Amino acid sequence: MPPRQGSLSGAACAGTLPGMGRRGSAERDAVTVEIGYAFVSACFAAALVFAAVYGAAPALGLSRAAHGFLEVAGGVLAGVVFLLRVVHVLWRFGRRGNPDARGTSG
C-alpha cells in the first residue's frame, strides 16, 4: 500500500529528510539541549525585563493608570525579549556547523 500524501515515511520519522543526511543520537541530543537552553535563558531574560519595567510601579508609588501601563509594557517587552532570545540562540546553533556562515568560505 503506497503512503498517503502528506504523511511521513519511515525514513523521515527515523531522522532522514530529503536533502539531509541521517542524524546521529548525539546530534539529536545536542539539538534537544540547545532548545532547552534557548527556552530557559529566554524565560530568565524575559523575567528580568518584566521585573525591571514593572518593578518601577510599586517602588515609585505611581497611579493606577501608570501601574497598568507598566504592567502591559513590561509584558509586551518581556514577550519580545523572549522571542528574540530563542531565535538568537537557535540561529547561532544552526550556523555553528556551517563553515560558510562564519565567513571562511575560501
JSON list of C-alpha atoms in Angstrom, two decimals:
[
{"chain": "A", "resi": 1, "resn": "MET", "atom": "CA", "xyz": [0.00, 0.00, 0.00]},
{"chain": "A", "resi": 2, "resn": "PRO", "atom": "CA", "xyz": [1.56, 3.37, -1.00]},
{"chain": "A", "resi": 3, "resn": "PRO", "atom": "CA", "xyz": [1.95, 6.00, 1.73]},
{"chain": "A", "resi": 4, "resn": "ARG", "atom": "CA", "xyz": [-0.75, 8.61, 1.98]},
{"chain": "A", "resi": 5, "resn": "GLN", "atom": "CA", "xyz": [0.05, 12.03, 0.61]},
{"chain": "A", "resi": 6, "resn": "GLY", "atom": "CA", "xyz": [1.36, 14.32, 3.34]},
{"chain": "A", "resi": 7, "resn": "SER", "atom": "CA", "xyz": [2.33, 11.51, 5.68]},
{"chain": "A", "resi": 8, "resn": "LEU", "atom": "CA", "xyz": [5.89, 10.97, 6.84]},
{"chain": "A", "resi": 9, "resn": "SER", "atom": "CA", "xyz": [7.62, 7.90, 5.57]},
{"chain": "A", "resi": 10, "resn": "GLY", "atom": "CA", "xyz": [9.58, 5.64, 7.87]},
{"chain": "A", "resi": 11, "resn": "ALA", "atom": "CA", "xyz": [12.84, 7.28, 6.75]},
{"chain": "A", "resi": 12, "resn": "ALA", "atom": "CA", "xyz": [11.59, 10.75, 7.68]},
{"chain": "A", "resi": 13, "resn": "CYS", "atom": "CA", "xyz": [10.49, 9.53, 11.08]},
{"chain": "A", "resi": 14, "resn": "ALA", "atom": "CA", "xyz": [13.90, 7.94, 11.64]},
{"chain": "A", "resi": 15, "resn": "GLY", "atom": "CA", "xyz": [15.70, 11.26, 11.21]},
{"chain": "A", "resi": 16, "resn": "THR", "atom": "CA", "xyz": [16.41, 11.25, 7.48]},
{"chain": "A", "resi": 17, "resn": "LEU", "atom": "CA", "xyz": [14.80, 14.02, 5.46]},
{"chain": "A", "resi": 18, "resn": "PRO", "atom": "CA", "xyz": [15.16, 14.65, 1.74]},
{"chain": "A", "resi": 19, "resn": "GLY", "atom": "CA", "xyz": [18.38, 16.57, 1.15]},
{"chain": "A", "resi": 20, "resn": "MET", "atom": "CA", "xyz": [19.75, 15.85, 4.64]},
{"chain": "A", "resi": 21, "resn": "GLY", "atom": "CA", "xyz": [21.93, 13.10, 5.98]},
{"chain": "A", "resi": 22, "resn": "ARG", "atom": "CA", "xyz": [20.94, 10.79, 8.77]},
{"chain": "A", "resi": 23, "resn": "ARG", "atom": "CA", "xyz": [21.24, 12.39, 12.21]},
{"chain": "A", "resi": 24, "resn": "GLY", "atom": "CA", "xyz": [23.03, 10.52, 14.93]},
{"chain": "A", "resi": 25, "resn": "SER", "atom": "CA", "xyz": [21.88, 10.23, 18.51]},
{"chain": "A", "resi": 26, "resn": "ALA", "atom": "CA", "xyz": [24.50, 12.72, 19.71]},
{"chain": "A", "resi": 27, "resn": "GLU", "atom": "CA", "xyz": [23.36, 15.34, 17.20]},
{"chain": "A", "resi": 28, "resn": "ARG", "atom": "CA", "xyz": [19.69, 14.89, 18.18]},
{"chain": "A", "resi": 29, "resn": "ASP", "atom": "CA", "xyz": [20.69, 15.20, 21.84]},
{"chain": "A", "resi": 30, "resn": "ALA", "atom": "CA", "xyz": [22.65, 18.38, 21.08]},
{"chain": "A", "resi": 31, "resn": "VAL", "atom": "CA", "xyz": [19.63, 19.90, 19.35]},
{"chain": "A", "resi": 32, "resn": "THR", "atom": "CA", "xyz": [17.40, 18.97, 22.30]},
{"chain": "A", "resi": 33, "resn": "VAL", "atom": "CA", "xyz": [19.81, 20.52, 24.80]},
{"chain": "A", "resi": 34, "resn": "GLU", "atom": "CA", "xyz": [20.14, 23.68, 22.72]},
{"chain": "A", "resi": 35, "resn": "ILE", "atom": "CA", "xyz": [16.35, 24.08, 22.51]},
{"chain": "A", "resi": 36, "resn": "GLY", "atom": "CA", "xyz": [16.12, 23.64, 26.28]},
{"chain": "A", "resi": 37, "resn": "TYR", "atom": "CA", "xyz": [18.89, 26.19, 26.83]},
{"chain": "A", "resi": 38, "resn": "ALA", "atom": "CA", "xyz": [17.20, 28.65, 24.47]},
{"chain": "A", "resi": 39, "resn": "PHE", "atom": "CA", "xyz": [13.89, 28.30, 26.32]},
{"chain": "A", "resi": 40, "resn": "VAL", "atom": "CA", "xyz": [15.32, 28.59, 29.85]},
{"chain": "A", "resi": 41, "resn": "SER", "atom": "CA", "xyz": [17.62, 31.51, 29.05]},
{"chain": "A", "resi": 42, "resn": "ALA", "atom": "CA", "xyz": [14.76, 33.28, 27.23]},
{"chain": "A", "resi": 43, "resn": "CYS", "atom": "CA", "xyz": [12.48, 32.84, 30.26]},
{"chain": "A", "resi": 44, "resn": "PHE", "atom": "CA", "xyz": [15.18, 34.27, 32.52]},
{"chain": "A", "resi": 45, "resn": "ALA", "atom": "CA", "xyz": [15.81, 37.27, 30.23]},
{"chain": "A", "resi": 46, "resn": "ALA", "atom": "CA", "xyz": [12.08, 37.95, 29.86]},
{"chain": "A", "resi": 47, "resn": "ALA", "atom": "CA", "xyz": [11.58, 37.79, 33.64]},
{"chain": "A", "resi": 48, "resn": "LEU", "atom": "CA", "xyz": [14.39, 40.28, 34.16]},
{"chain": "A", "resi": 49, "resn": "VAL", "atom": "CA", "xyz": [12.90, 42.69, 31.61]},
{"chain": "A", "resi": 50, "resn": "PHE", "atom": "CA", "xyz": [9.42, 42.39, 33.11]},
{"chain": "A", "resi": 51, "resn": "ALA", "atom": "CA", "xyz": [10.76, 42.93, 36.64]},
{"chain": "A", "resi": 52, "resn": "ALA", "atom": "CA", "xyz": [12.79, 45.96, 35.54]},
{"chain": "A", "resi": 53, "resn": "VAL", "atom": "CA", "xyz": [9.83, 47.63, 33.82]},
{"chain": "A", "resi": 54, "resn": "TYR", "atom": "CA", "xyz": [7.00, 46.62, 36.15]},
{"chain": "A", "resi": 55, "resn": "GLY", "atom": "CA", "xyz": [9.06, 46.88, 39.33]},
{"chain": "A", "resi": 56, "resn": "ALA", "atom": "CA", "xyz": [9.17, 50.64, 38.98]},
{"chain": "A", "resi": 57, "resn": "ALA", "atom": "CA", "xyz": [5.42, 50.99, 39.65]},
{"chain": "A", "resi": 58, "resn": "PRO", "atom": "CA", "xyz": [5.31, 49.92, 43.32]},
{"chain": "A", "resi": 59, "resn": "ALA", "atom": "CA", "xyz": [8.75, 51.36, 44.02]},
{"chain": "A", "resi": 60, "resn": "LEU", "atom": "CA", "xyz": [7.76, 54.83, 42.82]},
{"chain": "A", "resi": 61, "resn": "GLY", "atom": "CA", "xyz": [4.17, 54.83, 44.10]},
{"chain": "A", "resi": 62, "resn": "LEU", "atom": "CA", "xyz": [2.66, 55.58, 40.68]},
{"chain": "A", "resi": 63, "resn": "SER", "atom": "CA", "xyz": [-1.02, 55.97, 39.88]},
{"chain": "A", "resi": 64, "resn": "ARG", "atom": "CA", "xyz": [-3.27, 53.05, 38.85]},
{"chain": "A", "resi": 65, "resn": "ALA", "atom": "CA", "xyz": [-3.11, 54.10, 35.20]},
{"chain": "A", "resi": 66, "resn": "ALA", "atom": "CA", "xyz": [0.69, 54.22, 35.22]},
{"chain": "A", "resi": 67, "resn": "HIS", "atom": "CA", "xyz": [0.76, 50.93, 37.12]},
{"chain": "A", "resi": 68, "resn": "GLY", "atom": "CA", "xyz": [-1.44, 49.30, 34.44]},
{"chain": "A", "resi": 69, "resn": "PHE", "atom": "CA", "xyz": [0.61, 50.81, 31.62]},
{"chain": "A", "resi": 70, "resn": "LEU", "atom": "CA", "xyz": [3.87, 49.49, 33.08]},
{"chain": "A", "resi": 71, "resn": "GLU", "atom": "CA", "xyz": [2.30, 46.06, 33.54]},
{"chain": "A", "resi": 72, "resn": "VAL", "atom": "CA", "xyz": [1.27, 45.89, 29.87]},
{"chain": "A", "resi": 73, "resn": "ALA", "atom": "CA", "xyz": [4.52, 47.42, 28.63]},
{"chain": "A", "resi": 74, "resn": "GLY", "atom": "CA", "xyz": [6.54, 45.00, 30.76]},
{"chain": "A", "resi": 75, "resn": "GLY", "atom": "CA", "xyz": [4.56, 42.04, 29.41]},
{"chain": "A", "resi": 76, "resn": "VAL", "atom": "CA", "xyz": [4.96, 43.12, 25.81]},
{"chain": "A", "resi": 77, "resn": "LEU", "atom": "CA", "xyz": [8.67, 43.82, 26.18]},
{"chain": "A", "resi": 78, "resn": "ALA", "atom": "CA", "xyz": [9.18, 40.52, 28.01]},
{"chain": "A", "resi": 79, "resn": "GLY", "atom": "CA", "xyz": [7.47, 38.67, 25.16]},
{"chain": "A", "resi": 80, "resn": "VAL", "atom": "CA", "xyz": [9.63, 40.40, 22.57]},
{"chain": "A", "resi": 81, "resn": "VAL", "atom": "CA", "xyz": [12.81, 39.66, 24.55]},
{"chain": "A", "resi": 82, "resn": "PHE", "atom": "CA", "xyz": [11.74, 36.02, 24.90]},
{"chain": "A", "resi": 83, "resn": "LEU", "atom": "CA", "xyz": [11.23, 35.58, 21.16]},
{"chain": "A", "resi": 84, "resn": "LEU", "atom": "CA", "xyz": [14.43, 37.41, 20.26]},
{"chain": "A", "resi": 85, "resn": "ARG", "atom": "CA", "xyz": [16.48, 35.31, 22.69]},
{"chain": "A", "resi": 86, "resn": "VAL", "atom": "CA", "xyz": [15.09, 31.99, 21.42]},
{"chain": "A", "resi": 87, "resn": "VAL", "atom": "CA", "xyz": [15.68, 32.99, 17.79]},
{"chain": "A", "resi": 88, "resn": "HIS", "atom": "CA", "xyz": [19.18, 34.27, 18.56]},
{"chain": "A", "resi": 89, "resn": "VAL", "atom": "CA", "xyz": [20.29, 31.12, 20.40]},
{"chain": "A", "resi": 90, "resn": "LEU", "atom": "CA", "xyz": [18.84, 28.71, 17.85]},
{"chain": "A", "resi": 91, "resn": "TRP", "atom": "CA", "xyz": [20.13, 30.77, 14.91]},
{"chain": "A", "resi": 92, "resn": "ARG", "atom": "CA", "xyz": [23.67, 30.67, 16.31]},
{"chain": "A", "resi": 93, "resn": "PHE", "atom": "CA", "xyz": [23.38, 26.94, 16.95]},
{"chain": "A", "resi": 94, "resn": "GLY", "atom": "CA", "xyz": [22.20, 26.32, 13.39]},
{"chain": "A", "resi": 95, "resn": "ARG", "atom": "CA", "xyz": [25.07, 28.34, 11.93]},
{"chain": "A", "resi": 96, "resn": "ARG", "atom": "CA", "xyz": [27.71, 26.65, 14.10]},
{"chain": "A", "resi": 97, "resn": "GLY", "atom": "CA", "xyz": [28.02, 23.65, 11.79]},
{"chain": "A", "resi": 98, "resn": "ASN", "atom": "CA", "xyz": [28.07, 25.70, 8.56]},
{"chain": "A", "resi": 99, "resn": "PRO", "atom": "CA", "xyz": [31.59, 26.91, 7.66]},
{"chain": "A", "resi": 100, "resn": "ASP", "atom": "CA", "xyz": [30.22, 29.40, 5.10]},
{"chain": "A", "resi": 101, "resn": "ALA", "atom": "CA", "xyz": [28.26, 31.14, 7.87]},
{"chain": "A", "resi": 102, "resn": "ARG", "atom": "CA", "xyz": [31.49, 32.06, 9.67]},
{"chain": "A", "resi": 103, "resn": "GLY", "atom": "CA", "xyz": [33.00, 33.81, 6.68]},
{"chain": "A", "resi": 104, "resn": "THR", "atom": "CA", "xyz": [35.53, 31.06, 5.99]},
{"chain": "A", "resi": 105, "resn": "SER", "atom": "CA", "xyz": [34.20, 30.18, 2.55]},
{"chain": "A", "resi": 106, "resn": "GLY", "atom": "CA", "xyz": [37.63, 30.11, 0.97]}
]
